[in-house]
XYZ file of C-alpha atoms in Angstrom:
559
model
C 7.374 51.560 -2.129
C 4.189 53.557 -1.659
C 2.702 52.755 1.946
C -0.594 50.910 0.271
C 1.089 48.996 -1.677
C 3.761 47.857 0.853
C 0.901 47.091 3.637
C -0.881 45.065 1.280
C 2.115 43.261 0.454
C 2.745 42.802 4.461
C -0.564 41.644 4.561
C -0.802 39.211 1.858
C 2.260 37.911 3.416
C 0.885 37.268 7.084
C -1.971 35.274 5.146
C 0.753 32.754 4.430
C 1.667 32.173 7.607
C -1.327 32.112 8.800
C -2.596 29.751 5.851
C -0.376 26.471 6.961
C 0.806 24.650 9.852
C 3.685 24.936 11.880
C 5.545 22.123 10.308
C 5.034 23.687 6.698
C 7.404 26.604 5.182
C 5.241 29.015 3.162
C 8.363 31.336 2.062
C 8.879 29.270 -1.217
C 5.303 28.895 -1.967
C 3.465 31.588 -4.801
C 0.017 32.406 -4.465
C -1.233 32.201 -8.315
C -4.189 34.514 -9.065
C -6.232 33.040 -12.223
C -8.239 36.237 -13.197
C -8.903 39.702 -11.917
C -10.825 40.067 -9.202
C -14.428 40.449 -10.017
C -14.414 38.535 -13.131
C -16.014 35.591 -11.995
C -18.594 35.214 -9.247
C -16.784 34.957 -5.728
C -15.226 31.773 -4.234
C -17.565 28.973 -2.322
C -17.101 28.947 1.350
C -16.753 25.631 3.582
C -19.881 26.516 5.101
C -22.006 26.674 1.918
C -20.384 23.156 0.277
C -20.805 21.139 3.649
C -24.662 20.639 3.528
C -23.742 19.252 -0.064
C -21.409 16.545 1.753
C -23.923 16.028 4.542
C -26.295 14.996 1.879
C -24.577 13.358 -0.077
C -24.893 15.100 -3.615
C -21.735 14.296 -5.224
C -22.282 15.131 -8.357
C -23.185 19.052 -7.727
C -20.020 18.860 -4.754
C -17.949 17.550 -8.149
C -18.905 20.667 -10.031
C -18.695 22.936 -7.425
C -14.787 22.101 -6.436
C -13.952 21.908 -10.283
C -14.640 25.230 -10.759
C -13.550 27.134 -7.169
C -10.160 27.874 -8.123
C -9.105 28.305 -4.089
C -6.058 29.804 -4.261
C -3.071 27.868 -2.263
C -3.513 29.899 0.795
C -7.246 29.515 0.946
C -8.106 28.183 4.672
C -11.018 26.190 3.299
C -8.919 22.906 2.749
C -8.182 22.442 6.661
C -11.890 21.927 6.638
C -12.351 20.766 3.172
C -9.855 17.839 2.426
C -10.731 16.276 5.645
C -14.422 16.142 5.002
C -14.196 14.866 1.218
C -12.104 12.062 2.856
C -14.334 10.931 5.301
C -16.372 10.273 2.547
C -14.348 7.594 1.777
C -14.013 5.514 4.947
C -14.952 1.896 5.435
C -16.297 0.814 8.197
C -16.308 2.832 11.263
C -14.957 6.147 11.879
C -11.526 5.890 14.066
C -11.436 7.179 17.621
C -10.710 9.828 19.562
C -7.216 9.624 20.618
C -6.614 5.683 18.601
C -4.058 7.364 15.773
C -1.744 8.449 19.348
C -2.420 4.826 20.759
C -0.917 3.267 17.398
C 2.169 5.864 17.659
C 2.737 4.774 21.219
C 2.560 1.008 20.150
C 4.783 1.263 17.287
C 7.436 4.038 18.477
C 6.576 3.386 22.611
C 6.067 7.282 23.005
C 4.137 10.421 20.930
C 7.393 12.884 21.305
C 9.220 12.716 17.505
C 12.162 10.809 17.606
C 15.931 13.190 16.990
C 17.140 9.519 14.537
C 15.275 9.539 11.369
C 12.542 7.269 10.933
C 12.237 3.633 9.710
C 9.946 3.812 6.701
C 8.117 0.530 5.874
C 9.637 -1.742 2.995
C 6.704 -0.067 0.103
C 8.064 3.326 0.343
C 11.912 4.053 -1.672
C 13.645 6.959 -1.649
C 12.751 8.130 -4.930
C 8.939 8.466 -3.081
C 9.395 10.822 -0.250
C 8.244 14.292 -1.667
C 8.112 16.659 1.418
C 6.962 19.398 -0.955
C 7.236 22.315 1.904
C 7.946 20.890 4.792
C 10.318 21.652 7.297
C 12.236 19.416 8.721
C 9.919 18.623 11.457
C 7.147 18.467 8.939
C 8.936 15.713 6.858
C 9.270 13.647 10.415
C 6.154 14.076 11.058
C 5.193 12.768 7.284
C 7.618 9.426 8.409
C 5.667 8.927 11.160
C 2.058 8.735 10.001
C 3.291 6.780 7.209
C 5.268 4.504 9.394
C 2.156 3.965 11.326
C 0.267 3.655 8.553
C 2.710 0.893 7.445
C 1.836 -0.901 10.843
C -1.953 -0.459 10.644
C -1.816 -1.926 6.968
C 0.525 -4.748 6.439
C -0.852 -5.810 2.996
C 0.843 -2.186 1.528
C 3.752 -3.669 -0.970
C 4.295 -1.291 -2.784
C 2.897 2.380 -3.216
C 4.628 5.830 -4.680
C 2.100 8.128 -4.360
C 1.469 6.923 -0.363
C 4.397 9.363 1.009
C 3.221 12.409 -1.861
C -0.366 12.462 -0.812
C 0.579 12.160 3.119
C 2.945 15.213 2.547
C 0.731 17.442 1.059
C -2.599 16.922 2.929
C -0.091 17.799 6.000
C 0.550 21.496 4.441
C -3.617 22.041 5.612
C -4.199 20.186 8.733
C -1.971 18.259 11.747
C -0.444 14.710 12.330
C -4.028 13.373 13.638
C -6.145 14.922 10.711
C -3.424 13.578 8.200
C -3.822 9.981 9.099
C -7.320 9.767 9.594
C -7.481 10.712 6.300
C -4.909 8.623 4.557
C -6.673 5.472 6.409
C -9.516 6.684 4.937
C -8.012 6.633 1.127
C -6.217 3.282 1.472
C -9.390 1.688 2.595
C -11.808 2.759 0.313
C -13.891 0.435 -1.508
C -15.962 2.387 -3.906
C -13.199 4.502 -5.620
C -9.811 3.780 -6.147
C -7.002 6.382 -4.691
C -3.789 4.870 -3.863
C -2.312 1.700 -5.540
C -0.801 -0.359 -3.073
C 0.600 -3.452 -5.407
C 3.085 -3.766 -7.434
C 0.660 -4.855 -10.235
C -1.422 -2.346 -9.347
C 0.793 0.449 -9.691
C 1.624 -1.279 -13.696
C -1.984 -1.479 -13.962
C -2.849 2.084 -13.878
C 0.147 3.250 -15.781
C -0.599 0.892 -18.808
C -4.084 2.374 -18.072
C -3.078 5.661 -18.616
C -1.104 4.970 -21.977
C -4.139 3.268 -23.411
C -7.119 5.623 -22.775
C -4.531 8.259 -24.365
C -4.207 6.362 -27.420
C -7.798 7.059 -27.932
C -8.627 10.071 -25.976
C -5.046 12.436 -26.550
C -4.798 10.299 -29.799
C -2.669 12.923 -31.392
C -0.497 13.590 -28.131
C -0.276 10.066 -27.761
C 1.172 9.361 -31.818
C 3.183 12.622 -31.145
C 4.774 11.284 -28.143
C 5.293 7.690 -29.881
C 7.269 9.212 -32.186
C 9.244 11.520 -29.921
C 10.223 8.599 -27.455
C 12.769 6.934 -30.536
C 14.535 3.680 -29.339
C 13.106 3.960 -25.690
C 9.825 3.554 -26.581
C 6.583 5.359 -25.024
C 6.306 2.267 -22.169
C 9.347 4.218 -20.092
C 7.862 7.196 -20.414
C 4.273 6.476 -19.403
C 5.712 4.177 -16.300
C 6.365 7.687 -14.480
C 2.942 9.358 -15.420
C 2.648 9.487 -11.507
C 5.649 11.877 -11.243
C 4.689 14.297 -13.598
C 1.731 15.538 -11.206
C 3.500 14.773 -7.910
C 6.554 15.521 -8.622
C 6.780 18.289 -11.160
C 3.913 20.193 -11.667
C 3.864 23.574 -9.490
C 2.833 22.861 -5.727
C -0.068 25.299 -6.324
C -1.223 23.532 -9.584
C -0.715 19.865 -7.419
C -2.809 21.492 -4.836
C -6.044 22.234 -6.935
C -5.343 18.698 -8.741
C -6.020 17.190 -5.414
C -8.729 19.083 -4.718
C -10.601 17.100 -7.410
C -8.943 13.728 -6.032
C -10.241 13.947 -2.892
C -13.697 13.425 -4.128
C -13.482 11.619 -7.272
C -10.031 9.586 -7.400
C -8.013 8.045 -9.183
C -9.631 9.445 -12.382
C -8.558 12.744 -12.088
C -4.839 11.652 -11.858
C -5.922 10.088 -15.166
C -7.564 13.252 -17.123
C -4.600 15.256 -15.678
C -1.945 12.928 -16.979
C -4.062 13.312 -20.701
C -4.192 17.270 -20.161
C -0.679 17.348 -19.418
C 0.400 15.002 -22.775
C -2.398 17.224 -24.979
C -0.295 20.549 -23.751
C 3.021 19.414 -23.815
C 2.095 18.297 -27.643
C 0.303 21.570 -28.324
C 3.596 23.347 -27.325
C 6.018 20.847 -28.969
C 4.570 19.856 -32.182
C 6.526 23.303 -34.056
C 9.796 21.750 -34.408
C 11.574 25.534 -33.710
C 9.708 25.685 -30.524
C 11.593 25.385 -27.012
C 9.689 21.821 -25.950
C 10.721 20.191 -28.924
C 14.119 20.716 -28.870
C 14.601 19.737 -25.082
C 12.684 16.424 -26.294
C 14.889 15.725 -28.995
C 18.320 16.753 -26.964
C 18.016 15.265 -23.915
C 14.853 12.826 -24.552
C 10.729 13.088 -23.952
C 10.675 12.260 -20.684
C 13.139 14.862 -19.631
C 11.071 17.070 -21.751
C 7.979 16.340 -20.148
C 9.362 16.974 -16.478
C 10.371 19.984 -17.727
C 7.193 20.909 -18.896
C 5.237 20.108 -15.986
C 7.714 22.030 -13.510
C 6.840 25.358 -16.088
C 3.585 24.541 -16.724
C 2.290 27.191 -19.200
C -1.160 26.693 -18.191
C -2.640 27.977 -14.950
C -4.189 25.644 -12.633
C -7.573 26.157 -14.123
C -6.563 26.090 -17.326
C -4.776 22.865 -16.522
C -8.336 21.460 -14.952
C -10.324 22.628 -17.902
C -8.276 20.844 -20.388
C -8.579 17.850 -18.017
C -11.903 17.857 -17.527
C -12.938 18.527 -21.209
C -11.642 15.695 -23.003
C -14.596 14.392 -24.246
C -16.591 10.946 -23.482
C -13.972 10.001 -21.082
C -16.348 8.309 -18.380
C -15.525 6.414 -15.082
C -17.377 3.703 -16.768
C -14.981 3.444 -19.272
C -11.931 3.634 -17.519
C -12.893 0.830 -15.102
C -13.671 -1.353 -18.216
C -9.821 0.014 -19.408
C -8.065 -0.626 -15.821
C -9.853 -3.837 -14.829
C -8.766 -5.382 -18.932
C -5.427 -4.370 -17.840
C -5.527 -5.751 -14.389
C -6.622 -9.261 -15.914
C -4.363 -9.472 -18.714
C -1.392 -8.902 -16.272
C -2.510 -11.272 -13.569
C -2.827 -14.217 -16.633
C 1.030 -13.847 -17.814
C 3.348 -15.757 -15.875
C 6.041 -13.783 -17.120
C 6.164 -10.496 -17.759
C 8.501 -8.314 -20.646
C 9.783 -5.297 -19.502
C 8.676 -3.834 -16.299
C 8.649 -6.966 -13.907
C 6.298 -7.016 -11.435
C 8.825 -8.810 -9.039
C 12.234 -8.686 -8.535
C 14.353 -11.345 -9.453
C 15.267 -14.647 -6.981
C 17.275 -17.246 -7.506
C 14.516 -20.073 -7.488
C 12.814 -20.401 -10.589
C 9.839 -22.105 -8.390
C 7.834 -19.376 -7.789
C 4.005 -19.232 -6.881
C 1.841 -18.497 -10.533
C 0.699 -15.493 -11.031
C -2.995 -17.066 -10.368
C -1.683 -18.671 -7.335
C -0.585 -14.758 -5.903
C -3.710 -13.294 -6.912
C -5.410 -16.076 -4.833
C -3.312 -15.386 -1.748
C -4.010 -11.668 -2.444
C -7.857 -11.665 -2.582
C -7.923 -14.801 0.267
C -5.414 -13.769 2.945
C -5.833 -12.163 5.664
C -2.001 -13.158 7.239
C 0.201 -13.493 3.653
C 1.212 -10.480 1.330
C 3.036 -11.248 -1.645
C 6.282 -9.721 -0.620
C 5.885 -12.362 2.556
C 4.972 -15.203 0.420
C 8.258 -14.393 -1.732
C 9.981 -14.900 1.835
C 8.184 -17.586 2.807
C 9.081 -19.502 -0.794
C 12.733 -18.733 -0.130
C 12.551 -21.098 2.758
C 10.352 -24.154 1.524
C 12.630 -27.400 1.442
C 13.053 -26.626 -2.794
C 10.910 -30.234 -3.797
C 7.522 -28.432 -2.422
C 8.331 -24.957 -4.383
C 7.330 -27.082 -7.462
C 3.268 -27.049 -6.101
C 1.041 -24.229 -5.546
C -0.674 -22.779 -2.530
C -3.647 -23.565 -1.901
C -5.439 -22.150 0.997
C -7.414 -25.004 3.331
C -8.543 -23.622 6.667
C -8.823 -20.181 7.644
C -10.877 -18.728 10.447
C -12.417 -15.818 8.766
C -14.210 -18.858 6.842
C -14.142 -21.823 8.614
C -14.777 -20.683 12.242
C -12.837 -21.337 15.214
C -12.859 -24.776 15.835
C -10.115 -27.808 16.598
C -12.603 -29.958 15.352
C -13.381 -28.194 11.423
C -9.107 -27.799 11.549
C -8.553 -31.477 11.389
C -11.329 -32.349 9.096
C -9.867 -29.778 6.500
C -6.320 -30.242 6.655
C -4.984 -33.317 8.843
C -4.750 -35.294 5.766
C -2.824 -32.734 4.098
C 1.625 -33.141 3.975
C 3.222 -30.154 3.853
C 1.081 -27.487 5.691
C 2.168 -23.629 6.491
C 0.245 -22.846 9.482
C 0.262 -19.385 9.583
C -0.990 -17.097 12.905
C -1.680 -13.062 12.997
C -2.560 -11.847 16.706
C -4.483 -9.209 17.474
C -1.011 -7.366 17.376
C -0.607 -7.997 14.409
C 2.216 -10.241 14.812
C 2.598 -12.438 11.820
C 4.138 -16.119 12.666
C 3.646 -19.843 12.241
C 5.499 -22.611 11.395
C 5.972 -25.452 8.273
C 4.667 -29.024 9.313
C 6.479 -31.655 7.269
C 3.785 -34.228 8.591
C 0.397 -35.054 8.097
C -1.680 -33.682 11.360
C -3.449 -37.392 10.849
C -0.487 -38.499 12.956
C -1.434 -37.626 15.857
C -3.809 -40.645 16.130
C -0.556 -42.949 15.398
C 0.245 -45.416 17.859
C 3.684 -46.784 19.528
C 4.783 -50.495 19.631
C 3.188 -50.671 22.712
C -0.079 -49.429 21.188
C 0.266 -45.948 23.061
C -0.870 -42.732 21.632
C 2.797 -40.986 20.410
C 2.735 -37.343 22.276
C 5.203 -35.968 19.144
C 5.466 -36.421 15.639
C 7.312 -34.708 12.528
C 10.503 -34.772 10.580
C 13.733 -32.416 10.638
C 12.318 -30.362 7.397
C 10.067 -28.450 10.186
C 10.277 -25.050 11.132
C 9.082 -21.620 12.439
C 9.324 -18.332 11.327
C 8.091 -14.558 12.132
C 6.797 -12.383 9.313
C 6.346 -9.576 11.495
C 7.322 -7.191 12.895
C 10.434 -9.418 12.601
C 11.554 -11.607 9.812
C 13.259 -14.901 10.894
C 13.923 -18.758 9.946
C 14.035 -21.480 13.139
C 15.279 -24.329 11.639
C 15.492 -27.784 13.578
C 18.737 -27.744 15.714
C 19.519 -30.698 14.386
C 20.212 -28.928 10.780
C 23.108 -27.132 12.528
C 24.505 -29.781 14.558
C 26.716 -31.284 11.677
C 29.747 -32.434 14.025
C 27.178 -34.946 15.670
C 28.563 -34.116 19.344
C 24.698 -33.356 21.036
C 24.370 -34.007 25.053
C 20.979 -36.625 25.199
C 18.907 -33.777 26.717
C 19.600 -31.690 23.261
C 19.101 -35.000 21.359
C 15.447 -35.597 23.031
C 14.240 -32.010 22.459
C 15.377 -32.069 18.636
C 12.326 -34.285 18.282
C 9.373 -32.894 19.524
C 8.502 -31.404 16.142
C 4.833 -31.534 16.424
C 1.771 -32.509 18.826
C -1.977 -32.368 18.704
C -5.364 -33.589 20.772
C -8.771 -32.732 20.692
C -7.847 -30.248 23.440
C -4.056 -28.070 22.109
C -2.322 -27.945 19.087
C 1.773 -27.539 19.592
C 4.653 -27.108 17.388
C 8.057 -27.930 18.875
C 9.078 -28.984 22.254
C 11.916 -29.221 24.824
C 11.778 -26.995 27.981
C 8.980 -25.029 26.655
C 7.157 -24.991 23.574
C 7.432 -22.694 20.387
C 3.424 -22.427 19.651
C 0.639 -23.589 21.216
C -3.309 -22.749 20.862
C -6.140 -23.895 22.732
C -9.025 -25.891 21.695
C -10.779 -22.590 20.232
C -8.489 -21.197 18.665
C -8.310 -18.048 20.557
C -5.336 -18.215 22.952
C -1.608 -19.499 22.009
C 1.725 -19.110 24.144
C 4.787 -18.917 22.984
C 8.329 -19.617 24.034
C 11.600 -20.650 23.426
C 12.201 -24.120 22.663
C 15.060 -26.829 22.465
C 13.686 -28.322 19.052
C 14.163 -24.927 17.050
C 16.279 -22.972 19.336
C 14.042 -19.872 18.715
C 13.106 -16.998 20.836
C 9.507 -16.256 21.497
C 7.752 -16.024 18.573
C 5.745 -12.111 19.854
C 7.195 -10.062 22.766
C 4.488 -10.944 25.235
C 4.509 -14.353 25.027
C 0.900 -14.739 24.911
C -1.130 -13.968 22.189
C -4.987 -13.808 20.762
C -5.205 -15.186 17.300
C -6.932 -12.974 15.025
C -6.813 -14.986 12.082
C -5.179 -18.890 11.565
C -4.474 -19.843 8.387
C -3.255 -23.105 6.909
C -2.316 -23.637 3.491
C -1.270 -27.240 1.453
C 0.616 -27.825 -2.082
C -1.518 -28.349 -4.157
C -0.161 -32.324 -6.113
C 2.119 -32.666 -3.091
């Protein structure tokens, strides 16, 4: 090899390196070149887009990364990706130093565990694309989205959450990578990760109906190619065919767009990708139509997308050219969806929850309540919670009566709204974030009850109470008394297994006998915890004290 031509390749190849992080493997990832050099007018720096960040014009910024075909080893995006992200954050802007305070919290030190990971209950296996990582890399990716699993316990379910962690890692570290990512999940204005169930239906049902109007001839095409199956199975993993088969370099410039505009671009690439895959398949001697009709469309369509024909501009043009496709319009298409879901009980096909034995479960209006209202409940937890109700009260629906994001902080405002109220959840989140509470089988009116002797009774309640923990762990308490079927209790045992519940204008407390399970002050600030002879439980969070962030209580509705 001549000596030019073997130093350039030498040099081209210490660019890699150079390009990515220490946790990323460059040696299977190809640098695609679009067009000779000179053809088109040279790349935009980081330095000359930022001022268009700064002030805000989004709409030239849009343009501009459209057409700046970087190519993968570019070192804009380690400046780049993190600033379109910011974009996107609500509230204020994270700390110095607070991402390394949450991985001390949740994993008690910042060295990387040797075990693998605990990933949080939305993430499956079938989600963790570590794209290049090494095998540090794809620790690392466990970690931030462990964290991020801890930081944001409403997540139930999200594919593209691991995908998008994993790749923003390949241009920036751990720190960057999470500040980010909180940044996505919490954005108001645009949409970027689903993080329902529903959601996650929502957008592909989305997808397959803007294509029946916009890719209307991919669309029919595909109709007819999916046979018995039916197009439904094959839109379902729309997601997949840009994160998990489309060339890491063509991924790359996709997200490029995503990071500033959202969700829509997954959209316009999903319709790009259907109107090439039918330009290439619709000769029934070609290659694509044969896999499709051998070993079905949507193995076809993987396929495709891992040898995309089309460069990563091409790919973007054909995206970004379908015609009269606005945001407008797709809201209007995703939020139709959206409704029409949440107002069917029951839904054909792809359920949006698994299975359970009770039939009783909350109605779909009754989740969507809990899931706009709630600051303590996701819908996985209220799934757990339902499991446990005595099976009489699963017959009602929630209804929320007190919270203290609404109601303030007051003994006082608790009682009015709920002491007339039998059942009630009362459910706690501390500043921790520990999720607990208990269910009160009486009405919180008894506490004004009075003995024979005309004396104000200290404990009230029945046997169907109990507590629980949501998080971090998930646990029942029943009464002991449930458990102590062979009758033989000491009296000390006996006397604790009824002090179920107890209330002034000064404490609330829920279950008694050499200590007491929960207790709160006046304010509703402070609670203790401990172990008690009623439920037999162990302290309800580590510390034993707690601040409440939020109390909520919720009644059955017709109970």
């Amino acid at each position: 090899m001549p000596a030019v031509m073997l130093s350039a390749v030498l040099e081209e190849e210490a660019d890699l390196y150079e390009a990515f992080p220490p946790h990323v493997d460059p040696s299977g990832i190809t640098i695609l070149t679009d067009s000779p050099p000179g053809k088109k007018a040279p790349l935009k720096t980081y330095e000359e887009i930022q001022p268009l960040i700064q002030q805000g014009r989004k709409r030239d910024l849009k343009l501009i990364i459209r057409e700046n075909s970087w190519p993968i080893n570019s070192p804009i995006r380690a400046s780049l990706w993190p600033a379109l992200c910011r974009q996107h954050q609500h509230g204020k802007s994270m700390l110095d130093g607070f991402y390394w305070d949450m991985v001390t919290q949740v994993f008690g030190t910042v060295e990387l565990p040797d075990k693998p990971i605990m990933l949080p209950p939305f993430v499956e296996a079938t989600h963790c694309l570590g794209y290049h990582l090494t095998r540090k890399g794809r620790a690392v990716a466990d970690r931030v989205v462990s964290v991020l699993g801890y930081a944001c316990p409403d997540i139930t379910y999200s594919p593209s959450l691991y995908p998008i962690t994993a790749a923003l890692l390949h241009f920036m570290p751990e720190e960057e990578c999470y500040h980010c990512m909180a940044s996505l999940v919490a954005s108001k204005e645009k949409m970027f990760i689903t993080q329902t169930k529903l959601l996650n239906e929502v957008t592909w049902k989305t997808v397959m109906q803007i294509a029946k109007k916009h890719a209307k001839s991919a669309a029919q095409h595909l109709s007819r190619l999916s046979g018995a199956i039916g197009p439904e199975r094959i839109y379902a993993d729309w997601q997949w065919w840009i994160l998990a088969a489309l060339p890491f370099p063509h991924l790359v410039r996709v997200l490029d767009c995503f990071f500033h505009e959202g969700l829509k671009v997954f959209y316009r690439v999903a319709l790009a990708i259907l109107i090439l895959f039918h330009k290439h398949s619709t000769n029934q001697n070609s290659e694509w139509y044969a896999e499709a009709t051998k070993n079905g469309v949507d193995h076809a369509i993987d396929k495709f997308c891992r040898n995309m024909p089309a460069s990563p501009t091409k790919l973007l043009r054909t995206a970004f050219s379908i015609r009269a496709l606005s945001s407008q319009y797709i809201s209007r298409v995703f939020i139709k969806t959206e409704m029409t879901l949440k107002s069917k009980q029951v839904i054909t096909g792809n359920r949006l929850v698994r299975s359970r034995s009770s039939d009783n479960l909350p109605t779909s209006q009754s989740q969507v309540n809990i899931q706009m209202m709630s600051h303590t409940l996701t819908i996985r937890e209220l799934f757990t919670l339902w499991s446990w109700l005595p099976v009489r009260i699963t017959m009602y629906q929630p209804v929320l009566l007190y919270t203290t994001e609404e109601h303030g902080c007051s003994l006082t405002t608790f009682y009015v709204r709920v002491e007339h109220h039998e059942p009630t959840l009362l459910m706690i989140k501390t500043c921790n974030n520990e999720v607990f509470g208990a269910y009160c089988s009486t009405r919180w009116f008894e506490r004004n009850q009075k003995d024979e002797r005309g004396n104000r009774q200290a404990y009230f309640g029945t046997g169907e109470t109990f507590l629980f923990s949501l998080y971090p762990e998930r646990a029942k308490y029943p009464w002991v008394g449930c458990s102590a079927g062979d009758g033989k209790e000491d009296q000390r045992v006996a006397h604790g297994s009824e002090l179920f519940m107890a209330a002034d204008s000064k404490m609330i407390t829920i279950g008694g006998g050499d200590g007491q399970a929960i207790w709160m002050d006046e304010n509703i600030r402070y609670g203790k915890t401990d172990r008690c002879s009623t439920f037999n439980n162990p302290p309800l969070c580590p510390s034993g004290d707690f601040e409440i962030r939020v109390l909520e209580v919720y009644g059955f509705a017709g109970a």
